[in-house]
Coordinates of C-alpha atoms and ligand atoms in Angstrom, one line a residue:
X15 CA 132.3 219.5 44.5
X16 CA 130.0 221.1 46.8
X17 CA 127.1 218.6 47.1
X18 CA 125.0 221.8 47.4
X19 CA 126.6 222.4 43.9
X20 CA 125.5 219.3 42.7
X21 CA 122.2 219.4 43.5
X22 CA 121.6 222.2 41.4
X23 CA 123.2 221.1 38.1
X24 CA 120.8 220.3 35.1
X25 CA 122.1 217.8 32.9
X26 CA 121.8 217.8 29.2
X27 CA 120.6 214.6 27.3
X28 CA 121.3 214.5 23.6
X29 CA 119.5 211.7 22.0
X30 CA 120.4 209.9 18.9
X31 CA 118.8 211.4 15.5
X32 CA 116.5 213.6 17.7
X33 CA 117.6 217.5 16.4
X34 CA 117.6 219.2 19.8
X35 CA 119.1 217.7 23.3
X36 CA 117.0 217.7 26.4
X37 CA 117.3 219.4 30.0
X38 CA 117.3 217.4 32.8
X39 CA 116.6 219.1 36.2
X40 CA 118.3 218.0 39.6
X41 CA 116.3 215.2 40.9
X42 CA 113.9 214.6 37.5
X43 CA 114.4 211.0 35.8
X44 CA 115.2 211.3 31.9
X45 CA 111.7 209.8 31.1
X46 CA 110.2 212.9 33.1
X47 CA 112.3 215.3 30.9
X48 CA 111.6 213.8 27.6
X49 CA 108.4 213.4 27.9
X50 CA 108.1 217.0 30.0
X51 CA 110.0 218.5 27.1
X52 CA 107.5 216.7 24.1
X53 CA 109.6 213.8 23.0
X54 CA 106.9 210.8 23.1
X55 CA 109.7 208.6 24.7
X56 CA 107.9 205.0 24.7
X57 CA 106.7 204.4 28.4
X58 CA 104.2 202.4 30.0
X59 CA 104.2 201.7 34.0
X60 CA 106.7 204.3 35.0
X61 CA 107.8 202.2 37.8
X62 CA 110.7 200.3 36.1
X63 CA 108.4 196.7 35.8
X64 CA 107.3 196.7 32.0
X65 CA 111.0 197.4 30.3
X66 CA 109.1 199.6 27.8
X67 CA 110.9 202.9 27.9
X68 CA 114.4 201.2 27.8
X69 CA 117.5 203.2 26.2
X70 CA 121.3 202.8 25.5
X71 CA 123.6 204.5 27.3
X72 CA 126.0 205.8 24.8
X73 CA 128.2 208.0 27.5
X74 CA 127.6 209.6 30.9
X75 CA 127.0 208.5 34.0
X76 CA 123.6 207.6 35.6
X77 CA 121.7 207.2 39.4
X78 CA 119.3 204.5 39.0
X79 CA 115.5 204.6 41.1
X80 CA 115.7 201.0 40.6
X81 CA 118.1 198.5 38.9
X82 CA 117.5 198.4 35.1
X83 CA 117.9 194.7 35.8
X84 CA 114.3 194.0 37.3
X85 CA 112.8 194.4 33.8
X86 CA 115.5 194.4 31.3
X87 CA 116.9 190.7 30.2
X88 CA 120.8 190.4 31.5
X89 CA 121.7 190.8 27.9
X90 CA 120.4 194.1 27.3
X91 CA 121.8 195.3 30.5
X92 CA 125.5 194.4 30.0
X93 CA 125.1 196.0 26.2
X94 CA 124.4 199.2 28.2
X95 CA 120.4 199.6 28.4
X96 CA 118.8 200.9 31.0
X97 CA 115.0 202.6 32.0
X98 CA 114.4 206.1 31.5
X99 CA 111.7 206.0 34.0
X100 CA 114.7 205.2 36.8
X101 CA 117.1 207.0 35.5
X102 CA 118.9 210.5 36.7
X103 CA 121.8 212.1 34.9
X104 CA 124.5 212.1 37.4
X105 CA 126.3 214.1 34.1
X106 CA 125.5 215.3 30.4
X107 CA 124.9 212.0 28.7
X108 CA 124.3 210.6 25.1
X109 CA 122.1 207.9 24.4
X110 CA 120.2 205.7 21.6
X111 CA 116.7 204.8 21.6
X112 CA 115.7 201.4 19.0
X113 CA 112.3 202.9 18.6
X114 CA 111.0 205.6 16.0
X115 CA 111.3 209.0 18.4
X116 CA 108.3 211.2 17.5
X117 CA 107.1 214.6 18.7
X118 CA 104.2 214.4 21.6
X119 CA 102.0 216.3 23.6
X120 CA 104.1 218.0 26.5
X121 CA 103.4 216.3 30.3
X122 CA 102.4 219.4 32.2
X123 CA 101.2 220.1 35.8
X124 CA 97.7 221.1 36.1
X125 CA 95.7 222.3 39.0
X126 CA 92.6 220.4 39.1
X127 CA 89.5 220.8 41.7
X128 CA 87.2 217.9 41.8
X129 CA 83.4 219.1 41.1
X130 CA 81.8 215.1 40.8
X131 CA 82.5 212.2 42.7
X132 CA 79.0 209.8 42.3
X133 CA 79.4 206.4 43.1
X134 CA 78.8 204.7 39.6
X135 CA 78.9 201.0 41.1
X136 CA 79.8 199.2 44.3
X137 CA 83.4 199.8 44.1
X138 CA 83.8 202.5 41.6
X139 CA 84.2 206.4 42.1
X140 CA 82.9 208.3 38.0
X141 CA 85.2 211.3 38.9
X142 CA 85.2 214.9 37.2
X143 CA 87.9 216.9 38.1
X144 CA 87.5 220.8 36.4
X145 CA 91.1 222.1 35.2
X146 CA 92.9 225.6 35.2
X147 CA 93.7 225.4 31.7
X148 CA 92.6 223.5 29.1
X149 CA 94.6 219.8 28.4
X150 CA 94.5 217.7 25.4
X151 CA 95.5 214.5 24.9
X152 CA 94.6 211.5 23.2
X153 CA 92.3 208.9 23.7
X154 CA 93.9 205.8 25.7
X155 CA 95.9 207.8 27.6
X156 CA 96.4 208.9 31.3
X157 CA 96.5 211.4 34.1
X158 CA 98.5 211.4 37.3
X159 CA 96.8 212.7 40.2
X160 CA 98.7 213.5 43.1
X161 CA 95.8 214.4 46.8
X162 CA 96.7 216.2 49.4
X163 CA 98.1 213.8 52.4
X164 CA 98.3 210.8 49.8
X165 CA 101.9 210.1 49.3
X166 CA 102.8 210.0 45.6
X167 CA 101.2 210.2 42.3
X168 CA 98.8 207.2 40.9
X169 CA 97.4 206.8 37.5
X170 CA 94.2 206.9 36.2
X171 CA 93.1 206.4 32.8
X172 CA 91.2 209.2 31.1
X173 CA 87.3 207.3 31.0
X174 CA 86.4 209.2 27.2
X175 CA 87.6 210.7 24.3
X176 CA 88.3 214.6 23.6
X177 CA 87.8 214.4 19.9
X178 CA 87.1 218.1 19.5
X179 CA 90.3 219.3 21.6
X180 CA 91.5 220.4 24.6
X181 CA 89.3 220.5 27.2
X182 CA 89.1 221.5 30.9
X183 CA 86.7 218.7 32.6
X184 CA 88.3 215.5 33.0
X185 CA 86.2 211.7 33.8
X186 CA 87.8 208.9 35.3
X187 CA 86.6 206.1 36.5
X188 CA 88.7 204.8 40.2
X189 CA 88.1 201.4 41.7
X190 CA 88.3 201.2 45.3
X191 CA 91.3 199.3 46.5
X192 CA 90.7 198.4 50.2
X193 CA 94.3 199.4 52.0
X194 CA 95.2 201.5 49.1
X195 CA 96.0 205.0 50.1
X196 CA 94.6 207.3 47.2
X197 CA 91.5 205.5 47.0
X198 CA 91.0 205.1 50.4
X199 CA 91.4 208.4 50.4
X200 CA 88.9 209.4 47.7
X201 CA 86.1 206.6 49.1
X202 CA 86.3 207.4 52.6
X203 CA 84.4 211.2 52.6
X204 CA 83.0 212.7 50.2
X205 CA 85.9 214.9 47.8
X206 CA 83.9 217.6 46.6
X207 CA 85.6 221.3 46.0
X208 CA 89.3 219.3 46.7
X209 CA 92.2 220.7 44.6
X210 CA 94.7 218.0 43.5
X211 CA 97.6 218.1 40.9
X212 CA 96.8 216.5 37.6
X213 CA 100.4 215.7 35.8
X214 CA 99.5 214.7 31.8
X215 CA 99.3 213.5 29.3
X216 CA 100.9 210.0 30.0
X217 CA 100.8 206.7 28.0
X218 CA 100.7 204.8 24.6
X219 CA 97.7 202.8 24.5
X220 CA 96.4 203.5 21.6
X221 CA 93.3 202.9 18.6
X222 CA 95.6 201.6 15.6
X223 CA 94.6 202.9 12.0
X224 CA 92.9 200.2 10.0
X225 CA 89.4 198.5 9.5
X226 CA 90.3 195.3 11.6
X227 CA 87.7 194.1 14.2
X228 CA 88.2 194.8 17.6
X229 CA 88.4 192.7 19.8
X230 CA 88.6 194.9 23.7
X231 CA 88.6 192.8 26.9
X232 CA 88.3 194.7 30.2
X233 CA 88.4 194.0 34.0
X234 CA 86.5 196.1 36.3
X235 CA 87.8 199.8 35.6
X236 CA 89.7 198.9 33.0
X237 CA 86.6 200.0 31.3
X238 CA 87.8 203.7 31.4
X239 CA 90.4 203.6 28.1
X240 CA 88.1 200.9 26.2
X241 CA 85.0 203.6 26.2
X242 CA 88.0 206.0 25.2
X243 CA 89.5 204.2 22.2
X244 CA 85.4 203.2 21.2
X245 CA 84.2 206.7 21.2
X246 CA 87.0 207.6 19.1
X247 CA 86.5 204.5 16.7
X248 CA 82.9 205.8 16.6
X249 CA 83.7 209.4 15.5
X250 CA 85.7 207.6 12.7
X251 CA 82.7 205.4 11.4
X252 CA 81.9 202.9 13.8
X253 CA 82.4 200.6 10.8
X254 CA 85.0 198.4 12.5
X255 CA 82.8 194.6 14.0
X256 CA 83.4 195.1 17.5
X257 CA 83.5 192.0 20.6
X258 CA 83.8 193.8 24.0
X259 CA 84.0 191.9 26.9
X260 CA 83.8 193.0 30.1
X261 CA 84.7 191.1 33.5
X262 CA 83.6 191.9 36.9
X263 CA 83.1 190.0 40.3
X264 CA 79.5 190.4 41.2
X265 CA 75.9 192.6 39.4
X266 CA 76.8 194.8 42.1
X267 CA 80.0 195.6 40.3
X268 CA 78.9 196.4 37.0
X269 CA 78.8 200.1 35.9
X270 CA 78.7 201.5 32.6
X271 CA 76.2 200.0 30.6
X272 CA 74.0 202.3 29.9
X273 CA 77.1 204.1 28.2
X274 CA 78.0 200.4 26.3
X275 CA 74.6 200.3 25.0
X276 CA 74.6 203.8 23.5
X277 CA 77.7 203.1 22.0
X278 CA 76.5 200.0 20.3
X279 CA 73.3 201.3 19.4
X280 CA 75.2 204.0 17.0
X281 CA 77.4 201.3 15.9
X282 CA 77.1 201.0 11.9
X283 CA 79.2 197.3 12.1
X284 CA 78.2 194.2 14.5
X285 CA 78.9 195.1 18.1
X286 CA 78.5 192.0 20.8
X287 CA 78.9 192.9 23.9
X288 CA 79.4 189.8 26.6
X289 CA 79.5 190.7 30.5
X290 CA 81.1 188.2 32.7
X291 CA 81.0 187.8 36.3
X292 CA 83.2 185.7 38.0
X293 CA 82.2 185.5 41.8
X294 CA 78.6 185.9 41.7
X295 CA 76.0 183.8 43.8
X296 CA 75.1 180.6 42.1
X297 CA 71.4 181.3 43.4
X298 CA 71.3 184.5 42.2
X299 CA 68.8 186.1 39.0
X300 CA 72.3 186.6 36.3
X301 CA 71.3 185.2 33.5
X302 CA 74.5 185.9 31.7
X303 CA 78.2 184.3 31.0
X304 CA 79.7 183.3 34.7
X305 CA 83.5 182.9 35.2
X306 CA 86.4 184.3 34.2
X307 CA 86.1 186.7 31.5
X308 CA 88.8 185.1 29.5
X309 CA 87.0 182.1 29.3
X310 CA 85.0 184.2 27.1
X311 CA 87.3 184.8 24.3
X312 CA 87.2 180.8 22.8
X313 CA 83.7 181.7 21.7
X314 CA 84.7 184.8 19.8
X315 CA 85.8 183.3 15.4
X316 CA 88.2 184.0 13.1
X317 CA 90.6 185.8 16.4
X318 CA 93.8 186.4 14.2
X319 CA 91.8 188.5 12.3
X320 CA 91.4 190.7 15.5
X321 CA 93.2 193.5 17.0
X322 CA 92.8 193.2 20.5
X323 CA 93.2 195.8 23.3
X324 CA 93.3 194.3 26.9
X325 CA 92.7 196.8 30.0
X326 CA 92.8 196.3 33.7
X327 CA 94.2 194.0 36.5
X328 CA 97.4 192.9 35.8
X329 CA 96.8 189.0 36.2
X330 CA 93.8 189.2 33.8
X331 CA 95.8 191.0 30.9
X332 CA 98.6 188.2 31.3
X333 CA 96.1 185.5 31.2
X334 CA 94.1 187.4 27.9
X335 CA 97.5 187.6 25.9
X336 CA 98.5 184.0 26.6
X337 CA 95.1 182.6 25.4
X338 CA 95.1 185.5 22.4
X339 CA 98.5 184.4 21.5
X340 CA 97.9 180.5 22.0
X341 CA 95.1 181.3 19.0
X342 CA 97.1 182.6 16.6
X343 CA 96.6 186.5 17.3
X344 CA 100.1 188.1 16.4
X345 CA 101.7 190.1 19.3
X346 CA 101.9 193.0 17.2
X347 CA 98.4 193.3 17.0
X348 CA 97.6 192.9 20.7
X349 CA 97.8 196.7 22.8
X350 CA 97.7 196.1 26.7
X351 CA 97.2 198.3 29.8
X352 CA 98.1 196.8 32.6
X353 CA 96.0 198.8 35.6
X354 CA 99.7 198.1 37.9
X355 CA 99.5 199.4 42.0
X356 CA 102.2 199.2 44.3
X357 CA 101.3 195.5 45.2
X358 CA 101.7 194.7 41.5
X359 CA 104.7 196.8 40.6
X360 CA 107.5 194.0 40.8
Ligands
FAD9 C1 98.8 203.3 33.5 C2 97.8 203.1 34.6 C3 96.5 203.4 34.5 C4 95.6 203.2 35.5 N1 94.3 203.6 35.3 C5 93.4 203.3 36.3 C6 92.0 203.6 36.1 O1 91.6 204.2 35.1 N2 91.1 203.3 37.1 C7 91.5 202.6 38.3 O2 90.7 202.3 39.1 N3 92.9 202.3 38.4 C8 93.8 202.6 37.5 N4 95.1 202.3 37.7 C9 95.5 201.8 39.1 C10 95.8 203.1 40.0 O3 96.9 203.8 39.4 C11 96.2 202.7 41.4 O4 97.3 201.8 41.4 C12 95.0 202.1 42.2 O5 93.9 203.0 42.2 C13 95.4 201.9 43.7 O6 95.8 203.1 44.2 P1 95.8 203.3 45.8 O7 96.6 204.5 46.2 O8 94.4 203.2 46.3 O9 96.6 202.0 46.4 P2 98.1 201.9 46.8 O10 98.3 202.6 48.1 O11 98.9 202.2 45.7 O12 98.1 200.3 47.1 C14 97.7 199.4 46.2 C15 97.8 198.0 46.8 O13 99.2 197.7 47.0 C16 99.4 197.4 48.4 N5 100.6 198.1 48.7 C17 100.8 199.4 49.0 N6 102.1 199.6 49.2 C18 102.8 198.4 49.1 C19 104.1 198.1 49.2 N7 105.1 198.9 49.4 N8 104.4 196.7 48.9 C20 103.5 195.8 48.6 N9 102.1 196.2 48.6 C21 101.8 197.4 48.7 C22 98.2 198.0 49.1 O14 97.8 197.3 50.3 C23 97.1 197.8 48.1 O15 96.6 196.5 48.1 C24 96.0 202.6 36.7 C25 97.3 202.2 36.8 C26 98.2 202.4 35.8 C27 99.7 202.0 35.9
FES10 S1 107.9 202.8 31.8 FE1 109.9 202.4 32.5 S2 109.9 200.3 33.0 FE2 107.8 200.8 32.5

C-alpha cells in the first residue's frame, strides 16, 4: 500500500462490553480517541509512566509511542497488555479493558485567550484563561494547554470547582519551573490577550462519596485540585473533619491562604489546616511546622479512618503513600496526583 494511503486510514477500536466501537484517526493514540469520543478510559500521566490506562490486545496490530514495558510488569506485557496513551492502531483492533468502562465528558479543543496572569506567590502564576465556548468538567480534573512557540501540550489542574456547570473562565494555578519551556514561557513577559489551545477535560482524581475524613496533603501547586475537591465537599455539607496540609519551601512560597481560611471558616466539621516549610531560614519570624510536609502526617489520629488525596511533586506523593500505607491506610482509599514534567516522566 501506498504509504500516502496509509496515513489516511482511520482505524476502528471495538472494545469489550462497550455497545458502540470507536474511531481512531491517522496519527491519534487509542486513549486520545476514547476519551475524544466520551468513553472515560482510566488515564492518569498520559505519558506511558503510571500503567493506569492499560488494555488487552484481543486482535490487531499496534505502533507503540513508547514500550508498554516501561510501566507495565513483564507479565502483563507477554499476556498482551499494553497503554492506550502509546498506542496507534496500525489496523481495526479488539481489545478488553479489566476496569468498569463508563460514559464521560468528551475531551474537546477549546480556544482560550488568557485575560489574568497575577503573580499569587514567588513562584506561582493564578492564571484565567476566558474560553470560546463553555466547558464542564469535574472537580479534580485537568486542562491541557498547548502556547504558541512552546513545543507540546502540558497539564495543568483546574484550581476550583464548577458546581453550577459549564463555564467559560478557567483558574489554574502554574509553578515556575526554571528551564522548563511553558513556564518559562508564561513567567518570562507578561501573557495578557495570548490565545492558546485548551484540550479537556482530562483526569480521574476524584472526591469519593462518603462521610470519611479527609485527609489532603499538597506540595506547592498541588494546591490547585485540593481547593477543587474542598469546594465541592463544601457545596455537599462541609460535614466531612478535614486535615490539609500543605508543603512549601520558603514564606515566600506560600499562596492561597486567604482562600484556605475561607474555606475552613464555612466548614460545619473540624478543619486543621498545618503549613509546612521545608527550606526556610532558621533565623527567620515562621512560627509554624518546619520540614518536610510528610513529617506532618504522624501527628494526624486514628489515619485508617482517612481518605487521603495526595497532590503535587512526584517525590512527595511517593513518600506520602509509603508513610500512609506503613500506618494502616488501605490503598484503596488513597487518590494521588502526581504533578509529572518531562524530567519526571520515566
Ligand atoms: C496531571 C497533571 C497535572 C498537573 N497540574 C499542574 C498544576 O496544576 N500546576 C502546576 O504548576 N503544574 C502542574 N503539572 C505539571 C505541568 O504539567 C508541567 O510539567 C510543569 O509546569 C513544567 O512544564 P514546563 O514546560 O515549564 O517544563 P518542561 O519543559 O516540561 O520541563 C520540566 C523539567 O524537565 C526538564 N526536562 C525537559 N525536557 C527534558 C528531557 N527531555 N529529559 C529530561 N529532562 C527534561 C526541564 O529542564 C525541567 O526541569 C501537572 C502535571 C500533570 C501530569
Ligand atoms: S495514562 Fe497511560 S501510562 Fe499513564
Amino acid at each position: 500500500m501506498f504509504s500516502f494511503l496509509r496515513k489516511s486510514k482511520v482505524n476502528t477500536v471495538s472494545v469489550e462490553g462497550w455497545p458502540t466501537t470507536i474511531t481512531v484517526p491517522a496519527g491519534k493514540t487509542l486513549l486520545e480517541a476514547m476519551l475524544g469520543q466520551g468513553l472515560a478510559m482510566p488515564h492518569d500521566c498520559k505519558v506511558g509512566s503510571c500503567g493506569t490506562c492499560k488494555f488487552k490486545l484481543v486482535t490487531g496490530k499496534i505502533g507503540e509511542l513508547s514500550p508498554s514495558a516501561l510501566a507495565l510488569e513483564g507479565e502483563e506485557v507477554r499476556g498482551g497488555y499494553r497503554l492506550a496513551c502509546q498506542a496507534i492502531p496500525r489496523s481495526d483492533l479488539t481489545i478488553a479493558v479489566d476496569a468498569p468502562l463508563v460514559q464521560g465528558l468528551a475531551v474537546e479543543d477549546y480556544r482560550g485567550t488568557i485575560i489574568a496572569a497575577p503573580r499569587l506567590c514567588k513562584d506561582i502564576i493564578g492564571l484565567t484563561i476566558e474560553l470560546d465556548r463553555p466547558l464542564a468538567f469535574a472537580p479534580g480534573q485537568y486542562a491541557d494547554l498547548i502556547a504558541p512557540g512552546v513545543d507540546g501540550a502540558r497539564s495543568y489542574s483546574f484550581a476550583f470547582a464548577a458546581l453550577a456547570g459549564p463555564v467559560r473562565q478557567l483558574h489554574f494555578h502554574i509553578r515556575h519551573v526554571p528551564g522548563g519551556a511553558f513556564t518559562d514561557w508564561l513567567f518570562g513577559a507578561d501573557r495578557t490577550g495570548t490565545e492558546l489551545t485548551v484540550a479537556a477535560p482530562f483526569g480521574q482524581f476524584a472526591l469519593k462519596d462518603g462521610q470519611a475524613p479527609i485527609l489532603c496533603i499538597a506540595g506547592g501547586s498541588g494546591l490547585a485540585p485540593i481547593v477543587s475537591i474542598l469546594q465541592q465537599a463544601l457545596a455537599a455539607g462541609g460535614t466531612r473533619p478535614v486535615h490539609l496540609l500543605y508543603g512549601a519551601r520558603q514564606q515566600a512560597n506560600l499562596y492561597a491562604l486567604d482562600q484556605i481560611e475561607t474555606l475552613r471558616n464555612r466548614w460545619q466539621a473540624p478543619f486543621t489546616f498545618t503549613p509546612a516549610l521545608s527550606d526556610e531560614d532558621p533565623g527567620s519570624d515562621w512560627a509554624g511546622a518546619r520540614g518536610l510536609i510528610t513529617e506532618q502526617i504522624a501527628g494526624i489520629a486514628n489515619l485508617p479512618a482517612h481518605e487521603a488525596y495526595l497532590c503535587g511533586p512526584p517525590a512527595m506523593i511517593d513518600l506520602a503513600e509509603a508513610r500512609l500505607l506503613a500506618a494502616s491506610v488501605e490503598r484503596a482509599a488513597i487518590s494521588a496526583d502526581r504533578f509529572l514534567d518531562r524530567g519526571s516522566k520515566r
